[in-house]
């Protein structure tokens, strides 16, 4: 009869005493499906870190570009007199500025010019939101899927380990522990992928929401300013 506490101790002792060597041994002892899942989770980890770092840098760039364009408009006495193409201006705010000014100059003689401007700004806000939220779905999928993928590898590996000793005359910790250790590695990998990803995802999602709110406020202020200047 196998003692459960002693069995757990024997499975995890190599990982505690020598984590790197223990994980290498566990990987070598995993079945084919477990090895494939571990390698797939490794790819997911690289993708998640690439997305998180890239998205952080992208949002920081958008924030700087928006701040620069906001300062440019604040220093402009009348924005209706500037070039609607806004050469060299970059970022989501600049995109809103182009679309709003373009809509106004296209329909300036119409009684519904301001309505055209507002509709154009709404479309520009929606397009910019997609830019802000790009790749967040991929990161969220990794956060949600990595633990379940790791659990799948563990269950599969444990089934194989017990199946391998089912036909033997007797079960022992020495024969069962290696297979279970290899199976548990997939759960460890799943958590190692998911835990940093969920913190990164929540942080980036908060930043995206804040930037979208700022974008909507800017669009409203831009529409008000165009309306006021057009009525002078």
mmCIF file with all atom_site columns, C-alpha atoms in Angstrom:
data_model
loop_
_atom_site.group_PDB
_atom_site.id
_atom_site.type_symbol
_atom_site.label_atom_id
_atom_site.label_alt_id
_atom_site.label_comp_id
_atom_site.label_asym_id
_atom_site.label_entity_id
_atom_site.label_seq_id
_atom_site.pdbx_PDB_ins_code
_atom_site.Cartn_x
_atom_site.Cartn_y
_atom_site.Cartn_z
_atom_site.occupancy
_atom_site.B_iso_or_equiv
_atom_site.pdbx_formal_charge
_atom_site.auth_seq_id
_atom_site.auth_comp_id
_atom_site.auth_asym_id
_atom_site.auth_atom_id
_atom_site.pdbx_PDB_model_num
ATOM 1   C CA . UNK A 1 1   ? 0.000   0.000  0.000   1.00 0.00 ? 1   UNK A CA 1
ATOM 2   C CA . UNK A 1 2   ? 1.454   3.381  -1.022  1.00 0.00 ? 2   UNK A CA 1
ATOM 3   C CA . UNK A 1 3   ? 1.405   6.095  1.637   1.00 0.00 ? 3   UNK A CA 1
ATOM 4   C CA . UNK A 1 4   ? 0.004   9.287  0.057   1.00 0.00 ? 4   UNK A CA 1
ATOM 5   C CA . UNK A 1 5   ? 2.105   11.763 2.136   1.00 0.00 ? 5   UNK A CA 1
ATOM 6   C CA . UNK A 1 6   ? 5.285   9.789  1.475   1.00 0.00 ? 6   UNK A CA 1
ATOM 7   C CA . UNK A 1 7   ? 4.405   9.540  -2.224  1.00 0.00 ? 7   UNK A CA 1
ATOM 8   C CA . UNK A 1 8   ? 3.926   13.313 -2.523  1.00 0.00 ? 8   UNK A CA 1
ATOM 9   C CA . UNK A 1 9   ? 7.191   13.853 -0.655  1.00 0.00 ? 9   UNK A CA 1
ATOM 10  C CA . UNK A 1 10  ? 9.085   11.573 -3.033  1.00 0.00 ? 10  UNK A CA 1
ATOM 11  C CA . UNK A 1 11  ? 7.590   13.263 -6.095  1.00 0.00 ? 11  UNK A CA 1
ATOM 12  C CA . UNK A 1 12  ? 8.378   16.852 -5.102  1.00 0.00 ? 12  UNK A CA 1
ATOM 13  C CA . UNK A 1 13  ? 11.693  16.348 -3.242  1.00 0.00 ? 13  UNK A CA 1
ATOM 14  C CA . UNK A 1 14  ? 13.844  16.477 -6.420  1.00 0.00 ? 14  UNK A CA 1
ATOM 15  C CA . UNK A 1 15  ? 12.165  19.718 -7.531  1.00 0.00 ? 15  UNK A CA 1
ATOM 16  C CA . UNK A 1 16  ? 12.764  21.352 -4.144  1.00 0.00 ? 16  UNK A CA 1
ATOM 17  C CA . UNK A 1 17  ? 16.341  20.211 -3.649  1.00 0.00 ? 17  UNK A CA 1
ATOM 18  C CA . UNK A 1 18  ? 17.456  21.038 -7.185  1.00 0.00 ? 18  UNK A CA 1
ATOM 19  C CA . UNK A 1 19  ? 14.735  22.893 -9.145  1.00 0.00 ? 19  UNK A CA 1
ATOM 20  C CA . UNK A 1 20  ? 16.572  23.057 -12.466 1.00 0.00 ? 20  UNK A CA 1
ATOM 21  C CA . UNK A 1 21  ? 17.750  19.434 -12.381 1.00 0.00 ? 21  UNK A CA 1
ATOM 22  C CA . UNK A 1 22  ? 14.364  18.299 -11.042 1.00 0.00 ? 22  UNK A CA 1
ATOM 23  C CA . UNK A 1 23  ? 12.463  19.979 -13.872 1.00 0.00 ? 23  UNK A CA 1
ATOM 24  C CA . UNK A 1 24  ? 14.839  18.529 -16.459 1.00 0.00 ? 24  UNK A CA 1
ATOM 25  C CA . UNK A 1 25  ? 14.373  15.074 -15.003 1.00 0.00 ? 25  UNK A CA 1
ATOM 26  C CA . UNK A 1 26  ? 10.613  15.545 -14.843 1.00 0.00 ? 26  UNK A CA 1
ATOM 27  C CA . UNK A 1 27  ? 10.573  16.618 -18.485 1.00 0.00 ? 27  UNK A CA 1
ATOM 28  C CA . UNK A 1 28  ? 12.597  13.556 -19.466 1.00 0.00 ? 28  UNK A CA 1
ATOM 29  C CA . UNK A 1 29  ? 10.169  11.325 -17.554 1.00 0.00 ? 29  UNK A CA 1
ATOM 30  C CA . UNK A 1 30  ? 7.029   12.915 -19.044 1.00 0.00 ? 30  UNK A CA 1
ATOM 31  C CA . UNK A 1 31  ? 5.139   11.117 -21.796 1.00 0.00 ? 31  UNK A CA 1
ATOM 32  C CA . UNK A 1 32  ? 5.070   12.384 -25.371 1.00 0.00 ? 32  UNK A CA 1
ATOM 33  C CA . UNK A 1 33  ? 1.898   14.423 -24.850 1.00 0.00 ? 33  UNK A CA 1
ATOM 34  C CA . UNK A 1 34  ? 3.362   15.995 -21.707 1.00 0.00 ? 34  UNK A CA 1
ATOM 35  C CA . UNK A 1 35  ? 6.553   17.010 -23.503 1.00 0.00 ? 35  UNK A CA 1
ATOM 36  C CA . UNK A 1 36  ? 4.554   18.496 -26.353 1.00 0.00 ? 36  UNK A CA 1
ATOM 37  C CA . UNK A 1 37  ? 2.381   20.479 -23.917 1.00 0.00 ? 37  UNK A CA 1
ATOM 38  C CA . UNK A 1 38  ? 5.431   21.746 -22.006 1.00 0.00 ? 38  UNK A CA 1
ATOM 39  C CA . UNK A 1 39  ? 7.039   22.948 -25.243 1.00 0.00 ? 39  UNK A CA 1
ATOM 40  C CA . UNK A 1 40  ? 3.767   24.553 -26.343 1.00 0.00 ? 40  UNK A CA 1
ATOM 41  C CA . UNK A 1 41  ? 3.484   26.339 -23.006 1.00 0.00 ? 41  UNK A CA 1
ATOM 42  C CA . UNK A 1 42  ? 7.045   27.549 -23.460 1.00 0.00 ? 42  UNK A CA 1
ATOM 43  C CA . UNK A 1 43  ? 6.013   29.096 -26.768 1.00 0.00 ? 43  UNK A CA 1
ATOM 44  C CA . UNK A 1 44  ? 2.958   30.649 -25.081 1.00 0.00 ? 44  UNK A CA 1
ATOM 45  C CA . UNK A 1 45  ? 5.220   32.148 -22.419 1.00 0.00 ? 45  UNK A CA 1
ATOM 46  C CA . UNK A 1 46  ? 7.439   33.807 -25.028 1.00 0.00 ? 46  UNK A CA 1
ATOM 47  C CA . UNK A 1 47  ? 4.387   35.110 -26.893 1.00 0.00 ? 47  UNK A CA 1
ATOM 48  C CA . UNK A 1 48  ? 2.845   36.464 -23.669 1.00 0.00 ? 48  UNK A CA 1
ATOM 49  C CA . UNK A 1 49  ? 6.007   38.310 -22.647 1.00 0.00 ? 49  UNK A CA 1
ATOM 50  C CA . UNK A 1 50  ? 6.433   39.681 -26.170 1.00 0.00 ? 50  UNK A CA 1
ATOM 51  C CA . UNK A 1 51  ? 2.850   40.963 -26.170 1.00 0.00 ? 51  UNK A CA 1
ATOM 52  C CA . UNK A 1 52  ? 3.109   42.471 -22.683 1.00 0.00 ? 52  UNK A CA 1
ATOM 53  C CA . UNK A 1 53  ? 6.379   44.301 -23.323 1.00 0.00 ? 53  UNK A CA 1
ATOM 54  C CA . UNK A 1 54  ? 5.315   45.388 -26.810 1.00 0.00 ? 54  UNK A CA 1
ATOM 55  C CA . UNK A 1 55  ? 1.901   46.615 -25.645 1.00 0.00 ? 55  UNK A CA 1
ATOM 56  C CA . UNK A 1 56  ? 3.430   48.521 -22.722 1.00 0.00 ? 56  UNK A CA 1
ATOM 57  C CA . UNK A 1 57  ? 5.842   50.312 -25.064 1.00 0.00 ? 57  UNK A CA 1
ATOM 58  C CA . UNK A 1 58  ? 3.077   50.978 -27.594 1.00 0.00 ? 58  UNK A CA 1
ATOM 59  C CA . UNK A 1 59  ? 0.757   52.509 -24.997 1.00 0.00 ? 59  UNK A CA 1
ATOM 60  C CA . UNK A 1 60  ? 3.606   54.648 -23.672 1.00 0.00 ? 60  UNK A CA 1
ATOM 61  C CA . UNK A 1 61  ? 4.283   55.877 -27.214 1.00 0.00 ? 61  UNK A CA 1
ATOM 62  C CA . UNK A 1 62  ? 0.591   56.689 -27.764 1.00 0.00 ? 62  UNK A CA 1
ATOM 63  C CA . UNK A 1 63  ? 0.505   58.571 -24.469 1.00 0.00 ? 63  UNK A CA 1
ATOM 64  C CA . UNK A 1 64  ? 3.499   60.713 -25.450 1.00 0.00 ? 64  UNK A CA 1
ATOM 65  C CA . UNK A 1 65  ? 2.110   61.379 -28.919 1.00 0.00 ? 65  UNK A CA 1
ATOM 66  C CA . UNK A 1 66  ? -1.266  62.380 -27.503 1.00 0.00 ? 66  UNK A CA 1
ATOM 67  C CA . UNK A 1 67  ? 0.339   64.685 -24.971 1.00 0.00 ? 67  UNK A CA 1
ATOM 68  C CA . UNK A 1 68  ? 2.362   66.390 -27.698 1.00 0.00 ? 68  UNK A CA 1
ATOM 69  C CA . UNK A 1 69  ? -0.662  66.868 -29.942 1.00 0.00 ? 69  UNK A CA 1
ATOM 70  C CA . UNK A 1 70  ? -2.740  68.187 -27.043 1.00 0.00 ? 70  UNK A CA 1
ATOM 71  C CA . UNK A 1 71  ? -0.080  70.770 -26.292 1.00 0.00 ? 71  UNK A CA 1
ATOM 72  C CA . UNK A 1 72  ? 0.004   71.740 -29.965 1.00 0.00 ? 72  UNK A CA 1
ATOM 73  C CA . UNK A 1 73  ? -3.744  72.350 -30.048 1.00 0.00 ? 73  UNK A CA 1
ATOM 74  C CA . UNK A 1 74  ? -3.679  74.241 -26.769 1.00 0.00 ? 74  UNK A CA 1
ATOM 75  C CA . UNK A 1 75  ? -1.085  76.590 -28.269 1.00 0.00 ? 75  UNK A CA 1
ATOM 76  C CA . UNK A 1 76  ? -3.206  77.142 -31.409 1.00 0.00 ? 76  UNK A CA 1
ATOM 77  C CA . UNK A 1 77  ? -5.609  80.057 -31.236 1.00 0.00 ? 77  UNK A CA 1
ATOM 78  C CA . UNK A 1 78  ? -7.943  78.730 -33.925 1.00 0.00 ? 78  UNK A CA 1
ATOM 79  C CA . UNK A 1 79  ? -7.694  75.072 -34.920 1.00 0.00 ? 79  UNK A CA 1
ATOM 80  C CA . UNK A 1 80  ? -9.885  75.614 -37.997 1.00 0.00 ? 80  UNK A CA 1
ATOM 81  C CA . UNK A 1 81  ? -7.070  77.585 -39.592 1.00 0.00 ? 81  UNK A CA 1
ATOM 82  C CA . UNK A 1 82  ? -4.482  74.811 -39.401 1.00 0.00 ? 82  UNK A CA 1
ATOM 83  C CA . UNK A 1 83  ? -3.823  72.309 -42.169 1.00 0.00 ? 83  UNK A CA 1
ATOM 84  C CA . UNK A 1 84  ? -6.442  69.532 -41.795 1.00 0.00 ? 84  UNK A CA 1
ATOM 85  C CA . UNK A 1 85  ? -3.894  66.992 -42.998 1.00 0.00 ? 85  UNK A CA 1
ATOM 86  C CA . UNK A 1 86  ? -1.832  67.725 -39.859 1.00 0.00 ? 86  UNK A CA 1
ATOM 87  C CA . UNK A 1 87  ? 1.514   66.798 -41.421 1.00 0.00 ? 87  UNK A CA 1
ATOM 88  C CA . UNK A 1 88  ? 4.011   65.079 -39.111 1.00 0.00 ? 88  UNK A CA 1
ATOM 89  C CA . UNK A 1 89  ? 1.404   64.711 -36.363 1.00 0.00 ? 89  UNK A CA 1
ATOM 90  C CA . UNK A 1 90  ? 1.128   61.131 -35.126 1.00 0.00 ? 90  UNK A CA 1
ATOM 91  C CA . UNK A 1 91  ? -0.939  59.206 -32.613 1.00 0.00 ? 91  UNK A CA 1
ATOM 92  C CA . UNK A 1 92  ? -4.622  58.604 -31.844 1.00 0.00 ? 92  UNK A CA 1
ATOM 93  C CA . UNK A 1 93  ? -5.312  62.250 -30.976 1.00 0.00 ? 93  UNK A CA 1
ATOM 94  C CA . UNK A 1 94  ? -3.827  63.332 -34.300 1.00 0.00 ? 94  UNK A CA 1
ATOM 95  C CA . UNK A 1 95  ? -6.059  60.823 -36.083 1.00 0.00 ? 95  UNK A CA 1
ATOM 96  C CA . UNK A 1 96  ? -9.103  62.345 -34.400 1.00 0.00 ? 96  UNK A CA 1
ATOM 97  C CA . UNK A 1 97  ? -7.907  65.817 -35.329 1.00 0.00 ? 97  UNK A CA 1
ATOM 98  C CA . UNK A 1 98  ? -7.518  64.888 -38.993 1.00 0.00 ? 98  UNK A CA 1
ATOM 99  C CA . UNK A 1 99  ? -10.898 63.213 -39.210 1.00 0.00 ? 99  UNK A CA 1
ATOM 100 C CA . UNK A 1 100 ? -12.691 66.029 -37.375 1.00 0.00 ? 100 UNK A CA 1
ATOM 101 C CA . UNK A 1 101 ? -11.129 68.827 -39.423 1.00 0.00 ? 101 UNK A CA 1
ATOM 102 C CA . UNK A 1 102 ? -11.583 66.914 -42.660 1.00 0.00 ? 102 UNK A CA 1
ATOM 103 C CA . UNK A 1 103 ? -15.273 66.390 -41.914 1.00 0.00 ? 103 UNK A CA 1
ATOM 104 C CA . UNK A 1 104 ? -15.753 70.061 -41.086 1.00 0.00 ? 104 UNK A CA 1
ATOM 105 C CA . UNK A 1 105 ? -13.995 71.424 -44.177 1.00 0.00 ? 105 UNK A CA 1
ATOM 106 C CA . UNK A 1 106 ? -15.856 68.944 -46.382 1.00 0.00 ? 106 UNK A CA 1
ATOM 107 C CA . UNK A 1 107 ? -19.271 69.985 -45.056 1.00 0.00 ? 107 UNK A CA 1
ATOM 108 C CA . UNK A 1 108 ? -18.575 73.534 -43.882 1.00 0.00 ? 108 UNK A CA 1
ATOM 109 C CA . UNK A 1 109 ? -21.338 74.970 -46.060 1.00 0.00 ? 109 UNK A CA 1
ATOM 110 C CA . UNK A 1 110 ? -23.868 72.462 -44.793 1.00 0.00 ? 110 UNK A CA 1
ATOM 111 C CA . UNK A 1 111 ? -26.254 73.209 -41.934 1.00 0.00 ? 111 UNK A CA 1
ATOM 112 C CA . UNK A 1 112 ? -25.336 69.805 -40.459 1.00 0.00 ? 112 UNK A CA 1
ATOM 113 C CA . UNK A 1 113 ? -21.591 70.364 -40.488 1.00 0.00 ? 113 UNK A CA 1
ATOM 114 C CA . UNK A 1 114 ? -21.214 69.813 -36.749 1.00 0.00 ? 114 UNK A CA 1
ATOM 115 C CA . UNK A 1 115 ? -23.218 66.599 -36.943 1.00 0.00 ? 115 UNK A CA 1
ATOM 116 C CA . UNK A 1 116 ? -20.838 65.369 -39.642 1.00 0.00 ? 116 UNK A CA 1
ATOM 117 C CA . UNK A 1 117 ? -17.902 66.256 -37.426 1.00 0.00 ? 117 UNK A CA 1
ATOM 118 C CA . UNK A 1 118 ? -19.347 64.377 -34.466 1.00 0.00 ? 118 UNK A CA 1
ATOM 119 C CA . UNK A 1 119 ? -20.078 61.294 -36.575 1.00 0.00 ? 119 UNK A CA 1
ATOM 120 C CA . UNK A 1 120 ? -16.585 61.367 -37.989 1.00 0.00 ? 120 UNK A CA 1
ATOM 121 C CA . UNK A 1 121 ? -15.091 61.662 -34.521 1.00 0.00 ? 121 UNK A CA 1
ATOM 122 C CA . UNK A 1 122 ? -17.161 58.721 -33.284 1.00 0.00 ? 122 UNK A CA 1
ATOM 123 C CA . UNK A 1 123 ? -15.806 56.557 -36.094 1.00 0.00 ? 123 UNK A CA 1
ATOM 124 C CA . UNK A 1 124 ? -12.269 57.740 -35.358 1.00 0.00 ? 124 UNK A CA 1
ATOM 125 C CA . UNK A 1 125 ? -12.680 56.926 -31.655 1.00 0.00 ? 125 UNK A CA 1
ATOM 126 C CA . UNK A 1 126 ? -13.905 53.414 -32.508 1.00 0.00 ? 126 UNK A CA 1
ATOM 127 C CA . UNK A 1 127 ? -10.936 52.858 -34.820 1.00 0.00 ? 127 UNK A CA 1
ATOM 128 C CA . UNK A 1 128 ? -8.482  54.121 -32.205 1.00 0.00 ? 128 UNK A CA 1
ATOM 129 C CA . UNK A 1 129 ? -10.025 51.838 -29.577 1.00 0.00 ? 129 UNK A CA 1
ATOM 130 C CA . UNK A 1 130 ? -9.193  48.884 -31.801 1.00 0.00 ? 130 UNK A CA 1
ATOM 131 C CA . UNK A 1 131 ? -5.584  50.073 -31.906 1.00 0.00 ? 131 UNK A CA 1
ATOM 132 C CA . UNK A 1 132 ? -5.482  50.354 -28.132 1.00 0.00 ? 132 UNK A CA 1
ATOM 133 C CA . UNK A 1 133 ? -6.994  46.903 -27.628 1.00 0.00 ? 133 UNK A CA 1
ATOM 134 C CA . UNK A 1 134 ? -4.975  45.097 -30.296 1.00 0.00 ? 134 UNK A CA 1
ATOM 135 C CA . UNK A 1 135 ? -3.328  41.844 -29.099 1.00 0.00 ? 135 UNK A CA 1
ATOM 136 C CA . UNK A 1 136 ? -5.115  42.024 -25.740 1.00 0.00 ? 136 UNK A CA 1
ATOM 137 C CA . UNK A 1 137 ? -7.418  39.193 -26.810 1.00 0.00 ? 137 UNK A CA 1
ATOM 138 C CA . UNK A 1 138 ? -4.380  37.018 -27.543 1.00 0.00 ? 138 UNK A CA 1
ATOM 139 C CA . UNK A 1 139 ? -2.925  37.754 -24.107 1.00 0.00 ? 139 UNK A CA 1
ATOM 140 C CA . UNK A 1 140 ? -6.265  37.059 -22.431 1.00 0.00 ? 140 UNK A CA 1
ATOM 141 C CA . UNK A 1 141 ? -6.505  33.726 -24.236 1.00 0.00 ? 141 UNK A CA 1
ATOM 142 C CA . UNK A 1 142 ? -3.085  32.709 -22.936 1.00 0.00 ? 142 UNK A CA 1
ATOM 143 C CA . UNK A 1 143 ? -4.062  33.722 -19.399 1.00 0.00 ? 143 UNK A CA 1
ATOM 144 C CA . UNK A 1 144 ? -7.215  31.622 -19.567 1.00 0.00 ? 144 UNK A CA 1
ATOM 145 C CA . UNK A 1 145 ? -5.876  28.670 -21.522 1.00 0.00 ? 145 UNK A CA 1
ATOM 146 C CA . UNK A 1 146 ? -2.429  28.015 -20.021 1.00 0.00 ? 146 UNK A CA 1
ATOM 147 C CA . UNK A 1 147 ? -3.622  26.530 -16.676 1.00 0.00 ? 147 UNK A CA 1
ATOM 148 C CA . UNK A 1 148 ? -6.137  24.262 -18.400 1.00 0.00 ? 148 UNK A CA 1
ATOM 149 C CA . UNK A 1 149 ? -3.549  23.121 -20.907 1.00 0.00 ? 149 UNK A CA 1
ATOM 150 C CA . UNK A 1 150 ? -1.197  22.316 -18.035 1.00 0.00 ? 150 UNK A CA 1
ATOM 151 C CA . UNK A 1 151 ? -3.965  20.445 -16.218 1.00 0.00 ? 151 UNK A CA 1
ATOM 152 C CA . UNK A 1 152 ? -4.680  18.446 -19.356 1.00 0.00 ? 152 UNK A CA 1
ATOM 153 C CA . UNK A 1 153 ? -1.034  17.345 -19.503 1.00 0.00 ? 153 UNK A CA 1
ATOM 154 C CA . UNK A 1 154 ? -1.076  16.374 -15.828 1.00 0.00 ? 154 UNK A CA 1
ATOM 155 C CA . UNK A 1 155 ? -4.237  14.287 -16.081 1.00 0.00 ? 155 UNK A CA 1
ATOM 156 C CA . UNK A 1 156 ? -2.976  12.634 -19.237 1.00 0.00 ? 156 UNK A CA 1
ATOM 157 C CA . UNK A 1 157 ? 0.397   11.870 -17.655 1.00 0.00 ? 157 UNK A CA 1
ATOM 158 C CA . UNK A 1 158 ? -1.130  10.493 -14.448 1.00 0.00 ? 158 UNK A CA 1
ATOM 159 C CA . UNK A 1 159 ? -3.390  8.236  -16.481 1.00 0.00 ? 159 UNK A CA 1
ATOM 160 C CA . UNK A 1 160 ? -0.371  6.924  -18.367 1.00 0.00 ? 160 UNK A CA 1
ATOM 161 C CA . UNK A 1 161 ? 1.586   6.428  -15.128 1.00 0.00 ? 161 UNK A CA 1
ATOM 162 C CA . UNK A 1 162 ? -1.158  4.397  -13.505 1.00 0.00 ? 162 UNK A CA 1
ATOM 163 C CA . UNK A 1 163 ? -1.839  2.554  -16.727 1.00 0.00 ? 163 UNK A CA 1
ATOM 164 C CA . UNK A 1 164 ? 1.815   1.531  -16.963 1.00 0.00 ? 164 UNK A CA 1
ATOM 165 C CA . UNK A 1 165 ? 1.725   -0.194 -13.568 1.00 0.00 ? 165 UNK A CA 1
ATOM 166 C CA . UNK A 1 166 ? -1.750  -1.640 -13.963 1.00 0.00 ? 166 UNK A CA 1
ATOM 167 C CA . UNK A 1 167 ? -0.411  -4.819 -15.518 1.00 0.00 ? 167 UNK A CA 1
ATOM 168 C CA . UNK A 1 168 ? 2.520   -5.201 -13.149 1.00 0.00 ? 168 UNK A CA 1
ATOM 169 C CA . UNK A 1 169 ? 2.442   -7.477 -10.125 1.00 0.00 ? 169 UNK A CA 1
ATOM 170 C CA . UNK A 1 170 ? 2.871   -4.704 -7.599  1.00 0.00 ? 170 UNK A CA 1
ATOM 171 C CA . UNK A 1 171 ? 2.938   -0.902 -7.393  1.00 0.00 ? 171 UNK A CA 1
ATOM 172 C CA . UNK A 1 172 ? 5.665   1.044  -5.677  1.00 0.00 ? 172 UNK A CA 1
ATOM 173 C CA . UNK A 1 173 ? 6.684   4.630  -5.265  1.00 0.00 ? 173 UNK A CA 1
ATOM 174 C CA . UNK A 1 174 ? 9.825   3.974  -7.288  1.00 0.00 ? 174 UNK A CA 1
ATOM 175 C CA . UNK A 1 175 ? 7.815   2.914  -10.325 1.00 0.00 ? 175 UNK A CA 1
ATOM 176 C CA . UNK A 1 176 ? 4.977   5.447  -10.016 1.00 0.00 ? 176 UNK A CA 1
ATOM 177 C CA . UNK A 1 177 ? 6.740   8.625  -8.905  1.00 0.00 ? 177 UNK A CA 1
ATOM 178 C CA . UNK A 1 178 ? 8.736   9.330  -12.100 1.00 0.00 ? 178 UNK A CA 1
ATOM 179 C CA . UNK A 1 179 ? 5.633   9.266  -14.299 1.00 0.00 ? 179 UNK A CA 1
ATOM 180 C CA . UNK A 1 180 ? 3.608   11.408 -11.910 1.00 0.00 ? 180 UNK A CA 1
ATOM 181 C CA . UNK A 1 181 ? 6.508   13.848 -11.538 1.00 0.00 ? 181 UNK A CA 1
ATOM 182 C CA . UNK A 1 182 ? 6.663   14.258 -15.295 1.00 0.00 ? 182 UNK A CA 1
ATOM 183 C CA . UNK A 1 183 ? 2.901   14.730 -15.415 1.00 0.00 ? 183 UNK A CA 1
ATOM 184 C CA . UNK A 1 184 ? 2.915   17.432 -12.721 1.00 0.00 ? 184 UNK A CA 1
ATOM 185 C CA . UNK A 1 185 ? 5.488   19.405 -14.694 1.00 0.00 ? 185 UNK A CA 1
ATOM 186 C CA . UNK A 1 186 ? 2.813   20.489 -17.157 1.00 0.00 ? 186 UNK A CA 1
ATOM 187 C CA . UNK A 1 187 ? 0.735   22.049 -14.366 1.00 0.00 ? 187 UNK A CA 1
ATOM 188 C CA . UNK A 1 188 ? 3.819   23.860 -13.066 1.00 0.00 ? 188 UNK A CA 1
ATOM 189 C CA . UNK A 1 189 ? 4.527   25.196 -16.550 1.00 0.00 ? 189 UNK A CA 1
ATOM 190 C CA . UNK A 1 190 ? 0.906   26.257 -17.000 1.00 0.00 ? 190 UNK A CA 1
ATOM 191 C CA . UNK A 1 191 ? 1.011   28.271 -13.781 1.00 0.00 ? 191 UNK A CA 1
ATOM 192 C CA . UNK A 1 192 ? 4.401   29.782 -14.648 1.00 0.00 ? 192 UNK A CA 1
ATOM 193 C CA . UNK A 1 193 ? 2.887   31.035 -17.889 1.00 0.00 ? 193 UNK A CA 1
ATOM 194 C CA . UNK A 1 194 ? -0.459  32.179 -16.464 1.00 0.00 ? 194 UNK A CA 1
ATOM 195 C CA . UNK A 1 195 ? 0.614   33.930 -13.245 1.00 0.00 ? 195 UNK A CA 1
ATOM 196 C CA . UNK A 1 196 ? 2.809   36.695 -14.732 1.00 0.00 ? 196 UNK A CA 1
ATOM 197 C CA . UNK A 1 197 ? 0.486   36.954 -17.722 1.00 0.00 ? 197 UNK A CA 1
ATOM 198 C CA . UNK A 1 198 ? -2.592  37.654 -15.600 1.00 0.00 ? 198 UNK A CA 1
ATOM 199 C CA . UNK A 1 199 ? -0.828  40.465 -13.717 1.00 0.00 ? 199 UNK A CA 1
ATOM 200 C CA . UNK A 1 200 ? 0.421   41.943 -16.985 1.00 0.00 ? 200 UNK A CA 1
ATOM 201 C CA . UNK A 1 201 ? -2.996  41.587 -18.619 1.00 0.00 ? 201 UNK A CA 1
ATOM 202 C CA . UNK A 1 202 ? -4.829  43.323 -15.764 1.00 0.00 ? 202 UNK A CA 1
ATOM 203 C CA . UNK A 1 203 ? -2.320  46.176 -15.695 1.00 0.00 ? 203 UNK A CA 1
ATOM 204 C CA . UNK A 1 204 ? -2.428  46.703 -19.454 1.00 0.00 ? 204 UNK A CA 1
ATOM 205 C CA . UNK A 1 205 ? -6.226  46.442 -19.530 1.00 0.00 ? 205 UNK A CA 1
ATOM 206 C CA . UNK A 1 206 ? -6.460  49.193 -16.910 1.00 0.00 ? 206 UNK A CA 1
ATOM 207 C CA . UNK A 1 207 ? -4.131  51.413 -18.942 1.00 0.00 ? 207 UNK A CA 1
ATOM 208 C CA . UNK A 1 208 ? -6.141  50.767 -22.109 1.00 0.00 ? 208 UNK A CA 1
ATOM 209 C CA . UNK A 1 209 ? -9.390  51.743 -20.365 1.00 0.00 ? 209 UNK A CA 1
ATOM 210 C CA . UNK A 1 210 ? -7.828  54.966 -19.074 1.00 0.00 ? 210 UNK A CA 1
ATOM 211 C CA . UNK A 1 211 ? -6.503  55.873 -22.519 1.00 0.00 ? 211 UNK A CA 1
ATOM 212 C CA . UNK A 1 212 ? -9.876  55.155 -24.130 1.00 0.00 ? 212 UNK A CA 1
ATOM 213 C CA . UNK A 1 213 ? -11.583 57.437 -21.597 1.00 0.00 ? 213 UNK A CA 1
ATOM 214 C CA . UNK A 1 214 ? -9.055  60.174 -22.363 1.00 0.00 ? 214 UNK A CA 1
ATOM 215 C CA . UNK A 1 215 ? -9.660  59.606 -26.076 1.00 0.00 ? 215 UNK A CA 1
ATOM 216 C CA . UNK A 1 216 ? -13.417 60.029 -25.717 1.00 0.00 ? 216 UNK A CA 1
ATOM 217 C CA . UNK A 1 217 ? -12.952 63.176 -23.630 1.00 0.00 ? 217 UNK A CA 1
ATOM 218 C CA . UNK A 1 218 ? -10.582 64.608 -26.226 1.00 0.00 ? 218 UNK A CA 1
ATOM 219 C CA . UNK A 1 219 ? -13.060 63.866 -29.011 1.00 0.00 ? 219 UNK A CA 1
ATOM 220 C CA . UNK A 1 220 ? -15.782 65.686 -27.088 1.00 0.00 ? 220 UNK A CA 1
ATOM 221 C CA . UNK A 1 221 ? -13.555 68.704 -26.443 1.00 0.00 ? 221 UNK A CA 1
ATOM 222 C CA . UNK A 1 222 ? -12.456 68.784 -30.078 1.00 0.00 ? 222 UNK A CA 1
ATOM 223 C CA . UNK A 1 223 ? -16.059 68.721 -31.288 1.00 0.00 ? 223 UNK A CA 1
ATOM 224 C CA . UNK A 1 224 ? -16.974 71.545 -28.895 1.00 0.00 ? 224 UNK A CA 1
ATOM 225 C CA . UNK A 1 225 ? -14.057 73.659 -30.010 1.00 0.00 ? 225 UNK A CA 1
ATOM 226 C CA . UNK A 1 226 ? -14.851 73.174 -33.702 1.00 0.00 ? 226 UNK A CA 1
ATOM 227 C CA . UNK A 1 227 ? -18.491 74.097 -33.048 1.00 0.00 ? 227 UNK A CA 1
ATOM 228 C CA . UNK A 1 228 ? -17.548 77.236 -31.098 1.00 0.00 ? 228 UNK A CA 1
ATOM 229 C CA . UNK A 1 229 ? -15.026 78.412 -33.692 1.00 0.00 ? 229 UNK A CA 1
ATOM 230 C CA . UNK A 1 230 ? -17.403 77.708 -36.579 1.00 0.00 ? 230 UNK A CA 1
ATOM 231 C CA . UNK A 1 231 ? -20.070 79.909 -35.016 1.00 0.00 ? 231 UNK A CA 1
ATOM 232 C CA . UNK A 1 232 ? -17.793 82.940 -34.632 1.00 0.00 ? 232 UNK A CA 1
#
